[in-house]
Amino acid sequence: MRPSPPLEDEQLAEACKALGHPARLAIFRHLMAEDRCVCGRIVEIVPLAQSTVSQHLKVLREAGLVSGEVEGPRTCYCIDKAFLARFRRTLDRLADPAVITEPA
Amino acid sequence: MRPSPPLEDEQLAEACKALGHPARLAIFRHLMAEDRCVCGRIVEIVPLAQSTVSQHLKVLREAGLVSGEVEGPRTCYCIDKAFLARFRRTLDRLADPAVITEPA
DNA sequence: CTCCTTTATCGTTGATCGACGATAAGCGAT
DNA sequence: ATCGCTTATCGTCGATCAACGATAAAGGAG
């Protein structure tokens, strides 16, 4: 039972890249705050066309950070917390290989 | 004395974007391992032309993750640990607003 | 001073991105 | 079945990216 194996390099790069755009970062942050959120709600928040938002959501979804499920006529998005845990773990390992101990 | 204020959204996005490319991720990882590393050494590691590596180093440098200092005819690169600390802190705040507590 | 080494920058080319409007697809209600 | 609402996908266009080779700049060695 290893719930959180680290990401492969390519997955990590893809996830970073997905967060590497201000609009997607804003969407991600909003999803963290709202927990569950329908696409139209996001369109209200960010100053972008609906098709553009949908595209950004697709990028986040394909990166694994976000998952969306269809609920009747609309789609509800939320953070994939299991993936997020792996993402964080991977970043921690990358940025702290027990060698940075000297802040001076 | 607050040594590690969080990054602005745009800085965070830029840093993520910088890590969002497999070659730059590999360079970053190598710099974490070697601590200090001259450009030519990196060119030996990644299968890319010298000019391309230099370009990637520039992106990492402009994002703030890496700093380089000229040492005679060559340039020595290393991780900017202060920035890295801020980066990590910002990501922690982003991905863990005390609301993810349920892994189930 | 001249050559060699090392790295940054320039210029180019093809690929990918980001934005949009228009359209299609799916569902609920009438 | 039809209409209306919501979202995904398509097609397009300009901008940015990623890669390269060639060239310039700067320092050390002879």
mmCIF file of C-alpha atoms (C1' of nucleotides) in Angstrom:
data_model
loop_
_atom_site.group_PDB
_atom_site.id
_atom_site.type_symbol
_atom_site.label_atom_id
_atom_site.label_comp_id
_atom_site.label_asym_id
_atom_site.label_seq_id
_atom_site.Cartn_x
_atom_site.Cartn_y
_atom_site.Cartn_z
ATOM 1 C CA MET A 1 0.000 0.000 0.000
ATOM 2 C CA ARG A 2 1.996 2.870 -1.363
ATOM 3 C CA PRO A 3 -0.604 5.533 -2.021
ATOM 4 C CA SER A 4 1.710 8.147 -3.389
ATOM 5 C CA PRO A 5 4.494 7.016 -5.723
ATOM 6 C CA PRO A 6 6.436 9.943 -7.141
ATOM 7 C CA LEU A 7 5.673 11.214 -10.617
ATOM 8 C CA GLU A 8 7.790 10.395 -13.611
ATOM 9 C CA ASP A 9 9.853 13.263 -14.936
ATOM 10 C CA GLU A 10 7.566 13.770 -17.884
ATOM 11 C CA GLN A 11 4.463 13.817 -15.731
ATOM 12 C CA LEU A 12 6.112 16.277 -13.404
ATOM 13 C CA ALA A 13 7.116 18.512 -16.273
ATOM 14 C CA GLU A 14 3.618 18.356 -17.708
ATOM 15 C CA ALA A 15 2.035 19.269 -14.379
ATOM 16 C CA CYS A 16 4.452 22.158 -13.892
ATOM 17 C CA LYS A 17 3.765 23.346 -17.383
ATOM 18 C CA ALA A 18 0.037 23.209 -16.732
ATOM 19 C CA LEU A 19 0.474 25.463 -13.720
ATOM 20 C CA GLY A 20 2.882 27.643 -15.659
ATOM 21 C CA HIS A 21 0.209 29.877 -17.096
ATOM 22 C CA PRO A 22 -1.422 32.654 -15.065
ATOM 23 C CA ALA A 23 -4.947 31.780 -16.163
ATOM 24 C CA ARG A 24 -4.534 28.107 -15.298
ATOM 25 C CA LEU A 25 -2.895 28.975 -12.018
ATOM 26 C CA ALA A 26 -5.910 31.152 -11.212
ATOM 27 C CA ILE A 27 -8.281 28.371 -12.173
ATOM 28 C CA PHE A 28 -6.357 25.908 -10.054
ATOM 29 C CA ARG A 29 -6.380 28.249 -7.099
ATOM 30 C CA HIS A 30 -10.075 28.779 -7.496
ATOM 31 C CA LEU A 31 -10.697 25.050 -7.582
ATOM 32 C CA MET A 32 -8.669 24.679 -4.410
ATOM 33 C CA ALA A 33 -10.912 27.244 -2.762
ATOM 34 C CA GLU A 34 -14.268 26.081 -4.089
ATOM 35 C CA ASP A 35 -13.447 22.401 -4.027
ATOM 36 C CA ARG A 36 -16.068 21.607 -6.636
ATOM 37 C CA CYS A 37 -16.822 23.992 -9.417
ATOM 38 C CA VAL A 38 -18.781 23.946 -12.608
ATOM 39 C CA CYS A 39 -17.183 25.227 -15.794
ATOM 40 C CA GLY A 40 -19.537 28.164 -16.178
ATOM 41 C CA ARG A 41 -18.600 29.389 -12.745
ATOM 42 C CA ILE A 42 -14.965 29.538 -13.791
ATOM 43 C CA VAL A 43 -15.858 31.410 -16.925
ATOM 44 C CA GLU A 44 -17.408 34.052 -14.680
ATOM 45 C CA ILE A 45 -14.175 34.398 -12.736
ATOM 46 C CA VAL A 46 -11.464 34.612 -15.362
ATOM 47 C CA PRO A 47 -11.733 37.200 -18.127
ATOM 48 C CA LEU A 48 -11.592 34.726 -20.963
ATOM 49 C CA ALA A 49 -13.967 33.259 -23.492
ATOM 50 C CA GLN A 50 -15.760 30.051 -22.608
ATOM 51 C CA SER A 51 -13.888 28.086 -25.222
ATOM 52 C CA THR A 52 -10.576 29.300 -23.871
ATOM 53 C CA VAL A 53 -11.494 28.316 -20.337
ATOM 54 C CA SER A 54 -12.572 24.914 -21.542
ATOM 55 C CA GLN A 55 -9.227 24.551 -23.257
ATOM 56 C CA HIS A 56 -7.328 25.455 -20.092
ATOM 57 C CA LEU A 57 -9.413 22.999 -18.109
ATOM 58 C CA LYS A 58 -8.497 20.346 -20.614
ATOM 59 C CA VAL A 59 -4.811 21.062 -20.103
ATOM 60 C CA LEU A 60 -5.183 20.813 -16.340
ATOM 61 C CA ARG A 61 -7.178 17.627 -16.727
ATOM 62 C CA GLU A 62 -4.661 16.016 -19.083
ATOM 63 C CA ALA A 63 -1.862 16.929 -16.718
ATOM 64 C CA GLY A 64 -3.724 15.019 -14.028
ATOM 65 C CA LEU A 65 -4.143 17.903 -11.625
ATOM 66 C CA VAL A 66 -7.855 18.225 -12.121
ATOM 67 C CA SER A 67 -10.677 15.842 -12.865
ATOM 68 C CA GLY A 68 -14.073 16.653 -14.240
ATOM 69 C CA GLU A 69 -17.254 14.687 -14.212
ATOM 70 C CA VAL A 70 -20.334 15.320 -16.265
ATOM 71 C CA GLU A 71 -23.391 16.192 -14.224
ATOM 72 C CA GLY A 72 -26.340 16.412 -16.475
ATOM 73 C CA PRO A 73 -25.807 19.231 -18.919
ATOM 74 C CA ARG A 74 -22.808 20.649 -17.093
ATOM 75 C CA THR A 75 -19.371 19.473 -16.042
ATOM 76 C CA CYS A 76 -18.117 19.700 -12.510
ATOM 77 C CA TYR A 77 -14.410 20.073 -11.964
ATOM 78 C CA CYS A 78 -12.359 19.446 -8.880
ATOM 79 C CA ILE A 79 -8.746 19.034 -7.838
ATOM 80 C CA ASP A 80 -7.476 15.473 -8.040
ATOM 81 C CA LYS A 81 -6.188 15.279 -4.509
ATOM 82 C CA ALA A 82 -4.430 11.963 -4.924
ATOM 83 C CA PHE A 83 -2.490 13.302 -7.863
ATOM 84 C CA LEU A 84 -1.819 16.540 -6.046
ATOM 85 C CA ALA A 85 -0.297 14.565 -3.197
ATOM 86 C CA ARG A 86 1.993 12.780 -5.611
ATOM 87 C CA PHE A 87 2.850 16.058 -7.281
ATOM 88 C CA ARG A 88 3.803 17.652 -4.000
ATOM 89 C CA ARG A 89 5.804 14.633 -2.934
ATOM 90 C CA THR A 90 7.691 14.640 -6.196
ATOM 91 C CA LEU A 91 8.460 18.322 -5.952
ATOM 92 C CA ASP A 92 9.617 17.898 -2.385
ATOM 93 C CA ARG A 93 12.016 15.187 -3.457
ATOM 94 C CA LEU A 94 13.230 17.285 -6.335
ATOM 95 C CA ALA A 95 13.785 20.446 -4.372
ATOM 96 C CA ASP A 96 15.039 18.992 -1.151
ATOM 97 C CA PRO A 97 17.330 16.006 -1.628
ATOM 98 C CA ALA A 98 18.573 16.436 1.934
ATOM 99 C CA VAL A 99 21.377 18.574 0.671
ATOM 100 C CA ILE A 100 20.037 22.089 0.920
ATOM 101 C CA THR A 101 20.431 22.119 4.675
ATOM 102 C CA GLU A 102 22.700 25.160 4.585
ATOM 103 C CA PRO A 103 20.648 28.317 4.154
ATOM 104 C CA ALA A 104 23.697 30.503 4.738
ATOM 105 C CA MET B 1 13.024 39.313 9.407
ATOM 106 C CA ARG B 2 10.872 37.391 6.992
ATOM 107 C CA PRO B 3 13.348 35.584 4.805
ATOM 108 C CA SER B 4 10.828 33.881 2.577
ATOM 109 C CA PRO B 5 7.838 35.908 1.426
ATOM 110 C CA PRO B 6 5.656 33.981 -0.995
ATOM 111 C CA LEU B 7 5.971 34.549 -4.713
ATOM 112 C CA GLU B 8 3.540 36.622 -6.688
ATOM 113 C CA ASP B 9 1.264 34.677 -8.970
ATOM 114 C CA GLU B 10 3.177 35.703 -12.036
ATOM 115 C CA GLN B 11 6.508 34.727 -10.557
ATOM 116 C CA LEU B 12 5.063 31.410 -9.502
ATOM 117 C CA ALA B 13 3.664 30.787 -12.958
ATOM 118 C CA GLU B 14 6.972 31.695 -14.542
ATOM 119 C CA ALA B 15 8.903 29.369 -12.261
ATOM 120 C CA CYS B 16 6.482 26.525 -12.916
ATOM 121 C CA LYS B 17 6.717 27.160 -16.610
ATOM 122 C CA ALA B 18 10.490 27.077 -16.413
ATOM 123 C CA LEU B 19 10.339 23.644 -14.807
ATOM 124 C CA GLY B 20 7.665 22.583 -17.259
ATOM 125 C CA HIS B 21 10.102 21.398 -19.873
ATOM 126 C CA PRO B 22 11.848 18.030 -19.613
ATOM 127 C CA ALA B 23 15.253 19.410 -20.542
ATOM 128 C CA ARG B 24 15.062 22.226 -18.010
ATOM 129 C CA LEU B 25 13.790 19.845 -15.373
ATOM 130 C CA ALA B 26 16.786 17.632 -16.038
ATOM 131 C CA ILE B 27 19.131 20.605 -15.836
ATOM 132 C CA PHE B 28 17.540 21.706 -12.596
ATOM 133 C CA ARG B 29 17.821 18.229 -11.135
ATOM 134 C CA HIS B 30 21.450 18.065 -12.154
ATOM 135 C CA LEU B 31 22.160 21.404 -10.535
ATOM 136 C CA MET B 32 20.522 20.169 -7.361
ATOM 137 C CA ALA B 33 22.860 17.183 -7.400
ATOM 138 C CA GLU B 34 26.067 18.913 -8.401
ATOM 139 C CA ASP B 35 25.376 22.104 -6.506
ATOM 140 C CA ARG B 36 27.699 24.114 -8.711
ATOM 141 C CA CYS B 37 28.065 23.354 -12.347
ATOM 142 C CA VAL B 38 29.645 24.979 -15.348
ATOM 143 C CA CYS B 39 27.653 25.322 -18.546
ATOM 144 C CA GLY B 40 29.853 22.975 -20.553
ATOM 145 C CA ARG B 41 29.274 20.243 -18.020
ATOM 146 C CA ILE B 42 25.541 20.506 -18.572
ATOM 147 C CA VAL B 43 26.011 20.375 -22.316
ATOM 148 C CA GLU B 44 27.715 17.013 -21.777
ATOM 149 C CA ILE B 45 24.717 15.706 -19.866
ATOM 150 C CA VAL B 46 21.710 16.702 -21.949
ATOM 151 C CA PRO B 47 21.564 15.751 -25.628
ATOM 152 C CA LEU B 48 21.177 19.280 -26.894
ATOM 153 C CA ALA B 49 23.302 21.818 -28.703
ATOM 154 C CA GLN B 50 25.303 24.271 -26.630
ATOM 155 C CA SER B 51 23.201 27.198 -27.750
ATOM 156 C CA THR B 52 20.020 25.408 -26.764
ATOM 157 C CA VAL B 53 21.374 24.594 -23.314
ATOM 158 C CA SER B 54 22.420 28.200 -22.888
ATOM 159 C CA GLN B 55 18.911 29.248 -23.808
ATOM 160 C CA HIS B 56 17.367 26.903 -21.257
ATOM 161 C CA LEU B 57 19.741 28.173 -18.609
ATOM 162 C CA LYS B 58 18.629 31.678 -19.426
ATOM 163 C CA VAL B 59 15.001 30.706 -18.898
ATOM 164 C CA LEU B 60 15.797 29.132 -15.533
ATOM 165 C CA ARG B 61 17.831 32.172 -14.600
ATOM 166 C CA GLU B 62 15.126 34.636 -15.596
ATOM 167 C CA ALA B 63 12.582 32.644 -13.639
ATOM 168 C CA GLY B 64 14.816 33.088 -10.602
ATOM 169 C CA LEU B 65 15.408 29.424 -9.922
ATOM 170 C CA VAL B 66 19.034 29.493 -10.945
ATOM 171 C CA SER B 67 21.806 32.001 -10.762
ATOM 172 C CA GLY B 68 25.011 32.063 -12.748
ATOM 173 C CA GLU B 69 28.234 33.852 -12.143
ATOM 174 C CA VAL B 70 31.034 34.356 -14.595
ATOM 175 C CA GLU B 71 34.266 32.685 -13.567
ATOM 176 C CA GLY B 72 36.943 33.627 -15.995
ATOM 177 C CA PRO B 73 36.024 32.325 -19.407
ATOM 178 C CA ARG B 74 33.225 30.140 -18.153
ATOM 179 C CA THR B 75 29.969 30.568 -16.268
ATOM 180 C CA CYS B 76 29.122 28.658 -13.145
ATOM 181 C CA TYR B 77 25.487 27.963 -12.414
ATOM 182 C CA CYS B 78 23.826 27.000 -9.188
ATOM 183 C CA ILE B 79 20.376 26.761 -7.669
ATOM 184 C CA ASP B 80 19.205 29.949 -6.016
ATOM 185 C CA LYS B 81 18.321 28.403 -2.697
ATOM 186 C CA ALA B 82 16.623 31.464 -1.273
ATOM 187 C CA PHE B 83 14.337 31.642 -4.263
ATOM 188 C CA LEU B 84 13.775 27.907 -4.137
ATOM 189 C CA ALA B 85 12.643 28.244 -0.533
ATOM 190 C CA ARG B 86 10.143 30.899 -1.530
ATOM 191 C CA PHE B 87 9.014 28.778 -4.438
ATOM 192 C CA ARG B 88 8.395 25.806 -2.220
ATOM 193 C CA ARG B 89 6.629 27.883 0.348
ATOM 194 C CA THR B 90 4.365 29.373 -2.265
ATOM 195 C CA LEU B 91 3.531 25.995 -3.717
ATOM 196 C CA ASP B 92 2.799 24.651 -0.258
ATOM 197 C CA ARG B 93 0.386 27.458 0.357
ATOM 198 C CA LEU B 94 -1.209 26.941 -3.010
ATOM 199 C CA ALA B 95 -1.619 23.203 -2.733
ATOM 200 C CA ASP B 96 -2.443 22.895 0.919
ATOM 201 C CA PRO B 97 -4.716 25.644 2.220
ATOM 202 C CA ALA B 98 -5.512 23.467 5.225
ATOM 203 C CA VAL B 99 -8.390 21.984 3.361
ATOM 204 C CA ILE B 100 -6.999 18.874 1.738
ATOM 205 C CA THR B 101 -6.842 17.006 5.004
ATOM 206 C CA GLU B 102 -8.976 14.171 3.665
ATOM 207 C CA PRO B 103 -6.867 11.805 1.569
ATOM 208 C CA ALA B 104 -9.762 9.335 1.293
ATOM 209 C "C1'" DC C 1 49.187 40.396 -29.799
ATOM 210 C "C1'" DT C 2 47.256 36.063 -31.350
ATOM 211 C "C1'" DC C 3 45.090 31.862 -30.728
ATOM 212 C "C1'" DC C 4 42.072 28.813 -28.241
ATOM 213 C "C1'" DT C 5 38.442 27.905 -25.207
ATOM 214 C "C1'" DT C 6 33.984 28.858 -23.345
ATOM 215 C "C1'" DT C 7 29.577 30.880 -23.372
ATOM 216 C "C1'" DA C 8 25.987 34.217 -24.931
ATOM 217 C "C1'" DT C 9 23.494 36.070 -28.577
ATOM 218 C "C1'" DC C 10 21.538 36.335 -33.328
ATOM 219 C "C1'" DG C 11 18.802 34.713 -37.041
ATOM 220 C "C1'" DT C 12 16.086 31.210 -38.842
ATOM 221 C "C1'" DT C 13 12.687 27.517 -39.177
ATOM 222 C "C1'" DG C 14 9.095 24.463 -37.856
ATOM 223 C "C1'" DA C 15 6.110 23.352 -33.968
ATOM 224 C "C1'" DT C 16 3.217 24.428 -30.308
ATOM 225 C "C1'" DC C 17 0.412 27.731 -27.672
ATOM 226 C "C1'" DG C 18 -3.327 30.936 -26.572
ATOM 227 C "C1'" DA C 19 -7.045 33.284 -27.856
ATOM 228 C "C1'" DC C 20 -11.333 33.707 -30.251
ATOM 229 C "C1'" DG C 21 -15.863 32.747 -32.682
ATOM 230 C "C1'" DA C 22 -18.599 29.289 -34.598
ATOM 231 C "C1'" DT C 23 -20.384 24.984 -34.298
ATOM 232 C "C1'" DA C 24 -21.562 20.434 -32.506
ATOM 233 C "C1'" DA C 25 -23.042 17.409 -28.813
ATOM 234 C "C1'" DG C 26 -25.619 16.162 -24.656
ATOM 235 C "C1'" DC C 27 -29.166 16.804 -21.385
ATOM 236 C "C1'" DG C 28 -33.638 18.803 -19.246
ATOM 237 C "C1'" DA C 29 -37.847 20.922 -19.753
ATOM 238 C "C1'" DT C 30 -41.788 22.100 -22.296
ATOM 239 C "C1'" DA D 1 -39.747 16.277 -30.846
ATOM 240 C "C1'" DT D 2 -38.176 20.799 -30.057
ATOM 241 C "C1'" DC D 3 -36.075 24.349 -27.713
ATOM 242 C "C1'" DG D 4 -32.702 26.245 -24.526
ATOM 243 C "C1'" DC D 5 -28.777 25.790 -21.725
ATOM 244 C "C1'" DT D 6 -24.052 24.206 -20.903
ATOM 245 C "C1'" DT D 7 -19.760 22.568 -22.416
ATOM 246 C "C1'" DA D 8 -16.457 20.492 -25.791
ATOM 247 C "C1'" DT D 9 -14.420 20.644 -30.096
ATOM 248 C "C1'" DC D 10 -13.032 22.690 -34.563
ATOM 249 C "C1'" DG D 11 -10.725 25.970 -37.382
ATOM 250 C "C1'" DT D 12 -8.086 29.972 -37.603
ATOM 251 C "C1'" DC D 13 -4.539 33.379 -36.712
ATOM 252 C "C1'" DG D 14 -0.876 35.689 -34.497
ATOM 253 C "C1'" DA D 15 2.556 34.995 -30.913
ATOM 254 C "C1'" DT D 16 5.750 32.448 -28.537
ATOM 255 C "C1'" DC D 17 8.780 28.339 -28.105
ATOM 256 C "C1'" DA D 18 12.493 25.053 -29.040
ATOM 257 C "C1'" DA D 19 15.965 23.721 -31.665
ATOM 258 C "C1'" DC D 20 19.955 24.561 -34.510
ATOM 259 C "C1'" DG D 21 24.207 26.645 -36.725
ATOM 260 C "C1'" DA D 22 26.834 30.667 -37.079
ATOM 261 C "C1'" DT D 23 28.808 34.384 -34.999
ATOM 262 C "C1'" DA D 24 30.311 37.575 -31.441
ATOM 263 C "C1'" DA D 25 32.335 38.526 -26.955
ATOM 264 C "C1'" DA D 26 35.509 37.790 -23.174
ATOM 265 C "C1'" DG D 27 39.204 35.632 -20.724
ATOM 266 C "C1'" DG D 28 43.561 32.738 -20.414
ATOM 267 C "C1'" DA D 29 47.775 30.793 -22.582
ATOM 268 C "C1'" DG D 30 51.412 30.952 -25.625
#
